[in-house]
PDB file of C-alpha atoms in Angstrom:
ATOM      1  CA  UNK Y   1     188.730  77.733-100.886  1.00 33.00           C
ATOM      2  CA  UNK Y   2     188.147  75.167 -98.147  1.00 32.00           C
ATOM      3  CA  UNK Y   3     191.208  75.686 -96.048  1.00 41.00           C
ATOM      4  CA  UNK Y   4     189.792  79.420 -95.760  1.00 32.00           C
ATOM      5  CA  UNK Y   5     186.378  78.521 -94.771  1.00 29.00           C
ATOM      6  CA  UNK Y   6     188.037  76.106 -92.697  1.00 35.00           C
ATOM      7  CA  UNK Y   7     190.222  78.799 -90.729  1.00 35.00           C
ATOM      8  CA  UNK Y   8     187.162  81.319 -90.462  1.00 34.00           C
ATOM      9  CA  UNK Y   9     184.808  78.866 -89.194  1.00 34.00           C
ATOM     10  CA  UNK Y  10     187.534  77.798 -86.897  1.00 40.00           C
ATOM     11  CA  UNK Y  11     188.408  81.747 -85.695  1.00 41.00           C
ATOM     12  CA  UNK Y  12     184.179  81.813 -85.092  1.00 42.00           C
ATOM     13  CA  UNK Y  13     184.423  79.236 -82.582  1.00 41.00           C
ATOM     14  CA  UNK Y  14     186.999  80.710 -80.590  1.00 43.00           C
ATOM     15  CA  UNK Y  15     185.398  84.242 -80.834  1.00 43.00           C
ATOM     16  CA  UNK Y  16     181.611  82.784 -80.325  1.00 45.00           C
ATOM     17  CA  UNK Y  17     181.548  81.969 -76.776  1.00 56.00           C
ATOM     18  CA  UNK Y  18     180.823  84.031 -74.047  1.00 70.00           C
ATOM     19  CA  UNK Y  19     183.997  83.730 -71.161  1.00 72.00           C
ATOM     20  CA  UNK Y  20     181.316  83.913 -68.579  1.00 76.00           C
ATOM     21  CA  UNK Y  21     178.103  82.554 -69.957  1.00 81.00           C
ATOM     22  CA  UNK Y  22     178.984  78.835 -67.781  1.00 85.00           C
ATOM     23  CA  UNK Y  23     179.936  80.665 -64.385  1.00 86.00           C
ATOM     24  CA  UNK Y  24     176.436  79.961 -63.025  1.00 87.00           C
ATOM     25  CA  UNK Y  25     177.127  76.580 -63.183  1.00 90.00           C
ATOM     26  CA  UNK Y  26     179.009  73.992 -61.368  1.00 88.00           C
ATOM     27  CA  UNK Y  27     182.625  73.940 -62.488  1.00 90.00           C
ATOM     28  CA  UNK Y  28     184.329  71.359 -64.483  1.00 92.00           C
ATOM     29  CA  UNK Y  29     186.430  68.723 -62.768  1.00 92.00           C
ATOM     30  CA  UNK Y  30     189.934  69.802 -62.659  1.00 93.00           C
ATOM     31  CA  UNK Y  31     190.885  67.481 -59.184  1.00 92.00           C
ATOM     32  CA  UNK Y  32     192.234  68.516 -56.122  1.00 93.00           C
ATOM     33  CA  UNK Y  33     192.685  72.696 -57.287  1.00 95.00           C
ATOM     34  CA  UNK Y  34     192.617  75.878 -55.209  1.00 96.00           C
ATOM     35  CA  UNK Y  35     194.172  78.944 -56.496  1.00 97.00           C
ATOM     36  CA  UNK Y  36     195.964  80.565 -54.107  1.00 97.00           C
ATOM     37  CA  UNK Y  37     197.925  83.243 -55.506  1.00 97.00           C
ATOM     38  CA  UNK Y  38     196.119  85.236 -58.452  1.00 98.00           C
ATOM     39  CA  UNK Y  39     199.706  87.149 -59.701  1.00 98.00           C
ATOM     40  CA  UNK Y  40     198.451  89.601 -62.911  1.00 98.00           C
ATOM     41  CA  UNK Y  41     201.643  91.882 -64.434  1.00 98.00           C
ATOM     42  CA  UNK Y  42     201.799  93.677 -67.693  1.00 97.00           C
ATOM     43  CA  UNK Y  43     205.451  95.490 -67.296  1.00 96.00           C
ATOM     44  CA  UNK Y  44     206.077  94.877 -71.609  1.00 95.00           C
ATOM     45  CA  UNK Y  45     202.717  94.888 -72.704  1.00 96.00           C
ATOM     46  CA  UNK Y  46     202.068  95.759 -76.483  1.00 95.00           C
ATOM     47  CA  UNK Y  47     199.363  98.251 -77.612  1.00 92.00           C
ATOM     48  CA  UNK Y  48     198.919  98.159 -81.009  1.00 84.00           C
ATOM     49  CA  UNK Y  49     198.094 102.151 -82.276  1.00 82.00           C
ATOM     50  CA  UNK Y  50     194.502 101.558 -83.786  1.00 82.00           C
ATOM     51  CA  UNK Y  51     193.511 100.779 -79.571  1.00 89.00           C
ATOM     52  CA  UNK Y  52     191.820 102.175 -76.860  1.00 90.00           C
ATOM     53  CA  UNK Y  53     193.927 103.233 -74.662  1.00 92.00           C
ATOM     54  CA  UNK Y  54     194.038 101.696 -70.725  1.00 94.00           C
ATOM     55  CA  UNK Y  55     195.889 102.280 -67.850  1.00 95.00           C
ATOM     56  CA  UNK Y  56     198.303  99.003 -66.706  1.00 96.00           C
ATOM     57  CA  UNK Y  57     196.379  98.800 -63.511  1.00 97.00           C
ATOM     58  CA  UNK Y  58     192.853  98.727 -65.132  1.00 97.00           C
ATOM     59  CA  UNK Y  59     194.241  95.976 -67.718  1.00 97.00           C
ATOM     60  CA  UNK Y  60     195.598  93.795 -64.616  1.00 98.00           C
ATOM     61  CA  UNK Y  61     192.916  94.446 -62.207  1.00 98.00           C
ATOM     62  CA  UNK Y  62     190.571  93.253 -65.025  1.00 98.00           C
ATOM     63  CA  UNK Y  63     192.022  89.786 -65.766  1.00 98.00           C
ATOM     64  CA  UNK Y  64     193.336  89.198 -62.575  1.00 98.00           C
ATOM     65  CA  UNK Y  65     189.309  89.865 -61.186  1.00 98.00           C
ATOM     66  CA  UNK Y  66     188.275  87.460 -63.689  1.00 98.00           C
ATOM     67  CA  UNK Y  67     190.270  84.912 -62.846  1.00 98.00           C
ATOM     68  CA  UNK Y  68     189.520  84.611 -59.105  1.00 98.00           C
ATOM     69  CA  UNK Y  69     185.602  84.941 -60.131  1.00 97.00           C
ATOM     70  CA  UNK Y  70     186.418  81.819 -62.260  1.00 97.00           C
ATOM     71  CA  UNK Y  71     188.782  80.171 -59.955  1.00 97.00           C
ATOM     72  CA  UNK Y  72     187.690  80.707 -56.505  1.00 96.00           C
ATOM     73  CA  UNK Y  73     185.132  78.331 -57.272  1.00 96.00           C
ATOM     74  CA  UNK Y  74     187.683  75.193 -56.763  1.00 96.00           C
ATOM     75  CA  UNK Y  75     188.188  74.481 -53.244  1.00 94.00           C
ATOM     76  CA  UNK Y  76     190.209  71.767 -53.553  1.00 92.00           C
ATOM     77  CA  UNK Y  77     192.746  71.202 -50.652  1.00 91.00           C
ATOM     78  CA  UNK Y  78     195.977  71.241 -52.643  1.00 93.00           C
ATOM     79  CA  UNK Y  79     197.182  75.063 -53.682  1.00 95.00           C
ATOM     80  CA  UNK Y  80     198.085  76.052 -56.938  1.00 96.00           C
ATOM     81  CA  UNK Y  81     199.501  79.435 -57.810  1.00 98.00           C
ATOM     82  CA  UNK Y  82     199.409  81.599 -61.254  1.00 98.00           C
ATOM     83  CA  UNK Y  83     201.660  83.970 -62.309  1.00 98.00           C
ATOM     84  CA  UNK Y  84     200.309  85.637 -65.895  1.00 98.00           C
ATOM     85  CA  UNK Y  85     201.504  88.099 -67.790  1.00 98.00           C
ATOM     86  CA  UNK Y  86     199.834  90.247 -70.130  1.00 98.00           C
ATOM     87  CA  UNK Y  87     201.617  90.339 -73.894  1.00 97.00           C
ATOM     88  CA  UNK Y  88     199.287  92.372 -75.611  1.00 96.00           C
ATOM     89  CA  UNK Y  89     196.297  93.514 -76.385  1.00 95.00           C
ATOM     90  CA  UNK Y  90     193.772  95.340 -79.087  1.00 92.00           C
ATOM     91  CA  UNK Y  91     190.470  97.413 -77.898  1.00 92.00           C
ATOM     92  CA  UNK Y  92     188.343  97.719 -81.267  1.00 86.00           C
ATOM     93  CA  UNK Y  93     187.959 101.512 -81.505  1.00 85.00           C
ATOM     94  CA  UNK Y  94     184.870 102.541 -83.868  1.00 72.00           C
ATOM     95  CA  UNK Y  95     185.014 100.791 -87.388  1.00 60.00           C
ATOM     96  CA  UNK Y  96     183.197 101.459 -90.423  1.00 50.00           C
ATOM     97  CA  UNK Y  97     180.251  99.033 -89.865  1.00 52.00           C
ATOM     98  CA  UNK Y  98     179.599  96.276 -92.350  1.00 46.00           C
ATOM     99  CA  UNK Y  99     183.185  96.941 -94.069  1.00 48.00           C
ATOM    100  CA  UNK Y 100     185.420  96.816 -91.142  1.00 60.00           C
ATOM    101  CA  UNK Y 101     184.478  95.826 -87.790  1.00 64.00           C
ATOM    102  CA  UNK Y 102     187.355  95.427 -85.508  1.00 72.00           C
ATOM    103  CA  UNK Y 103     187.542  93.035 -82.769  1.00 81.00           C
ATOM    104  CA  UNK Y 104     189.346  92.911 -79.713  1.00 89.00           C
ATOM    105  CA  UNK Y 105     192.096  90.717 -78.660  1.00 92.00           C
ATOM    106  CA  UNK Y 106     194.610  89.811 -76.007  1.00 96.00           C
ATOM    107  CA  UNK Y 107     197.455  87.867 -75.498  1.00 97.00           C
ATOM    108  CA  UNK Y 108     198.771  86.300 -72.150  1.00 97.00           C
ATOM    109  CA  UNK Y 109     201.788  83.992 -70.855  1.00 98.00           C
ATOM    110  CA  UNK Y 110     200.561  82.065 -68.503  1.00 98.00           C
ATOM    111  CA  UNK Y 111     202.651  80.037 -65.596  1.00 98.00           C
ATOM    112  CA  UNK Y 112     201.410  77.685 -63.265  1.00 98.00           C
ATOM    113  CA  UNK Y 113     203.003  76.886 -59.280  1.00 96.00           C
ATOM    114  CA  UNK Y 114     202.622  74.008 -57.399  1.00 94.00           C
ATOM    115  CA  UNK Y 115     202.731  75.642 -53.642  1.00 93.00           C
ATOM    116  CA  UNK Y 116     203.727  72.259 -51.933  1.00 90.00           C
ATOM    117  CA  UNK Y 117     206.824  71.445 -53.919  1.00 88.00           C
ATOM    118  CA  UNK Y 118     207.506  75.586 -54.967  1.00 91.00           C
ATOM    119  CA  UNK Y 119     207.727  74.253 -58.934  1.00 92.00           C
ATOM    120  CA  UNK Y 120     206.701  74.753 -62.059  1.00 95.00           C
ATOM    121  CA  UNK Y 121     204.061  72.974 -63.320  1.00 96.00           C
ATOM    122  CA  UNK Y 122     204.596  73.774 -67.216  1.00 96.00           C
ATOM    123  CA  UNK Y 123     208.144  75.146 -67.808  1.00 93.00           C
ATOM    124  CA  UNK Y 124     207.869  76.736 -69.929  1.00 96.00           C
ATOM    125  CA  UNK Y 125     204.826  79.935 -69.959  1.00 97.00           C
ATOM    126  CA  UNK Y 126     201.594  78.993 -71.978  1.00 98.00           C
ATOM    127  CA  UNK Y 127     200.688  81.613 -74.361  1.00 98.00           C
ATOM    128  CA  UNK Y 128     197.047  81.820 -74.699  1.00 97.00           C
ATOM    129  CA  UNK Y 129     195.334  84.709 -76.942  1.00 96.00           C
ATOM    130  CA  UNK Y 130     191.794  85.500 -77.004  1.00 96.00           C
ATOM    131  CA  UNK Y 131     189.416  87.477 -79.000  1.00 91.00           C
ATOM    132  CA  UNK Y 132     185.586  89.382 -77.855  1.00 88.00           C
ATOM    133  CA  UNK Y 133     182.705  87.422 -78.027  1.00 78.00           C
ATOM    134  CA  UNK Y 134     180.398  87.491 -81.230  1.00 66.00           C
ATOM    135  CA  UNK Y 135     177.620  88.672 -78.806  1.00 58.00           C
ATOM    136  CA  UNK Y 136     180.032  91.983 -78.122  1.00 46.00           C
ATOM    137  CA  UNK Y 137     178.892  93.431 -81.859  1.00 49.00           C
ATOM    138  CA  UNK Y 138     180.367  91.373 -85.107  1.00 49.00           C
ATOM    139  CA  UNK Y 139     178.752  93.255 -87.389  1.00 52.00           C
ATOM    140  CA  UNK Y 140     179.017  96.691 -86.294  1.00 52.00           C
ATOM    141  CA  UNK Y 141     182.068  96.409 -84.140  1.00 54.00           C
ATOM    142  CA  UNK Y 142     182.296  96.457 -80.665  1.00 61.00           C
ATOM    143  CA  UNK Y 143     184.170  99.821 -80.982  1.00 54.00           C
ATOM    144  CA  UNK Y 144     180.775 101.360 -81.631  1.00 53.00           C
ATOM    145  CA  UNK Y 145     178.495  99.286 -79.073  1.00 66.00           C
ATOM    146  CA  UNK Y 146     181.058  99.165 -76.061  1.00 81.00           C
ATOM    147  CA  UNK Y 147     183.297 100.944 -73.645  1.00 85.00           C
ATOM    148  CA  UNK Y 148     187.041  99.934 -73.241  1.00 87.00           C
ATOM    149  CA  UNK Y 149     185.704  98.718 -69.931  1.00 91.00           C
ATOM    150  CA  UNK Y 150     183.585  96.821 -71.363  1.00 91.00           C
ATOM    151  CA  UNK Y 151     185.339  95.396 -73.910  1.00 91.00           C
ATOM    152  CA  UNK Y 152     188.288  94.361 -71.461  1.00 94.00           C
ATOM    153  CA  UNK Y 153     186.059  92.494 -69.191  1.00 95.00           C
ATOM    154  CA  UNK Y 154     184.632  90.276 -72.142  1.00 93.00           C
ATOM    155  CA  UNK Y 155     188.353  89.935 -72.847  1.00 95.00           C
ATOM    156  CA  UNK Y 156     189.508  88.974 -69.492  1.00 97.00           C
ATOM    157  CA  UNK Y 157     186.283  86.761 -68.827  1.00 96.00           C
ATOM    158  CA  UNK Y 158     187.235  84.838 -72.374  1.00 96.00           C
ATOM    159  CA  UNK Y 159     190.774  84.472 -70.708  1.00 97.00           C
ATOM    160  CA  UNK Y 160     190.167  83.324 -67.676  1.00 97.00           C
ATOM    161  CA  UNK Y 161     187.685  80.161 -69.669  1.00 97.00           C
ATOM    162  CA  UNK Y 162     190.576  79.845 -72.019  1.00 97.00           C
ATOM    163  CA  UNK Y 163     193.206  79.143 -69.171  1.00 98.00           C
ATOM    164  CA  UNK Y 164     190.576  76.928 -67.543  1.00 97.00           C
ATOM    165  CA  UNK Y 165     190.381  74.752 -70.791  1.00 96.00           C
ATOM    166  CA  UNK Y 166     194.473  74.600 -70.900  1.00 97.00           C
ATOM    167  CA  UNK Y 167     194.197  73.446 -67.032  1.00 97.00           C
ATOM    168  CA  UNK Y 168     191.565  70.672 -67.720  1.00 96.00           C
ATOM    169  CA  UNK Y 169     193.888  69.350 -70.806  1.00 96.00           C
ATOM    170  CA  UNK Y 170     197.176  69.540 -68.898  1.00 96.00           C
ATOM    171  CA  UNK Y 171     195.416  67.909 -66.414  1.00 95.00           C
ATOM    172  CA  UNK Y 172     194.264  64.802 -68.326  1.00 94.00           C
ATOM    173  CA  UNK Y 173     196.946  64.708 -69.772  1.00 93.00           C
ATOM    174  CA  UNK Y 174     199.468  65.177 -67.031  1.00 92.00           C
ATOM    175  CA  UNK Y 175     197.365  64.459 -63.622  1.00 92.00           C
ATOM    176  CA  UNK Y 176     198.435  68.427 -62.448  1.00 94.00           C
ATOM    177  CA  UNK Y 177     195.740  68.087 -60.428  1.00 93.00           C
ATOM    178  CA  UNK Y 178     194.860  64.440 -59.091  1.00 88.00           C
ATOM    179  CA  UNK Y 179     197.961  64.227 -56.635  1.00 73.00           C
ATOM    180  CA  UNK Y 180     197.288  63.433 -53.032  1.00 62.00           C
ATOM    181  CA  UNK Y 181     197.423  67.161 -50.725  1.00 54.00           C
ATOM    182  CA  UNK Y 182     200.466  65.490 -49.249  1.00 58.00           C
ATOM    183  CA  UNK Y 183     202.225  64.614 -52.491  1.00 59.00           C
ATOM    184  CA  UNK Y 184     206.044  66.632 -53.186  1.00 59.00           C
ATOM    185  CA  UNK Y 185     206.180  67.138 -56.800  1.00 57.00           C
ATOM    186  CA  UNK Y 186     210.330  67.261 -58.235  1.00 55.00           C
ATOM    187  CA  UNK Y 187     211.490  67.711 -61.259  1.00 52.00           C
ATOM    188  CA  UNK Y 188     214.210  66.025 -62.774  1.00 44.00           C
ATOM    189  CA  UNK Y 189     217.367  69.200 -63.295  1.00 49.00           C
ATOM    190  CA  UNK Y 190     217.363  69.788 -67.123  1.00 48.00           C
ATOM    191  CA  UNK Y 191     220.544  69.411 -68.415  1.00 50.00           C
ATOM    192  CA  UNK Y 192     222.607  72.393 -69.756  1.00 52.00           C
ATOM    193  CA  UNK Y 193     224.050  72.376 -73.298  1.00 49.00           C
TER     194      UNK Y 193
END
């Protein structure tokens, strides 16, 4: 009983908070960061049937526009470059309300360039899946409240945060982003079995 309240309380955080509600603040430290290029593809992306339906284009231009109105804020002097690519993805049609509310999800791999040495930062891609935000309908379903649009943006927004909080880990864990401007990154070959 307490390893599932445990997992739904867990799945509320994730879903709780708003992608965007912080972007009127100042953004958190992540060192010496500028995104450069903002690459967005979806050429395998998964639809499951009980979807909305959206074009490729509108499900790129979406994430990739909420990604540079997360990450243009860092002007840092060293250039970094991401390459995602969108996995999947659910828009919550129109549920029965208090009995089944769908929610939206989406599912990214995520890569990450260092311009100045032409690497990879993390070798291999970083999965990262979100779902909406409570504030996009959990009781009634976001199906019934929203428009795909509108539901993709929340998704997008909530991606873009979500691959913010993976660069702030990696670097504090790593230093990705705390090398001089001048610094050549190499990795060492990995060796073939």
């Amino acid at each position: 009983m307490f390893r599932v309240l445990a997992v739904l309380l867990s799945f509320g955080a994730l879903v709780a908070c708003n992608g965007a509600a912080d972007l009127d603040k100042a953004p958190v430290p992540l060192g010496d960061f500028k995104l450069y290029h903002n690459i967005v593809v979806a050429p395998k992306v998964q639809k499951l049937p009980i979807s909305r339906e959206v074009s490729e284009e509108v499900l790129t231009t979406a994430v990739k526009n909420a990604i540079a109105e997360r990450f243009d804020r860092y002007d840092g002097q060293r250039k970094y470059h991401f390459g995602v690519s969108v996995e999947g993805y659910v828009l919550a049609p129109p549920g029965i309300p208090l009995v089944l509310a769908p929610k939206s999800l989406m599912i990214l791999n995520l890569t990450v360039w260092d311009d100045a040495s032409g690497t990879k930062l993390n070798a291999e891609p970083q999965q990262i899946t979100v779902f909406e935000s409570f504030d996009q309908g959990p009781i009634v379903g976001s199906g019934y409240t929203k428009t795909a649009e509108e539901q993709l943006k929340n998704l997008s927004q909530n991606a873009a945060k979500s691959i913010e909080t993976y660069l702030v880990k990696q670097n504090e864990a790593e230093g990705w982003f705390n090398r001089p401007a001048d610094a050549i990154i190499t990795r060492a070959p990995q060796k073939q079995e």
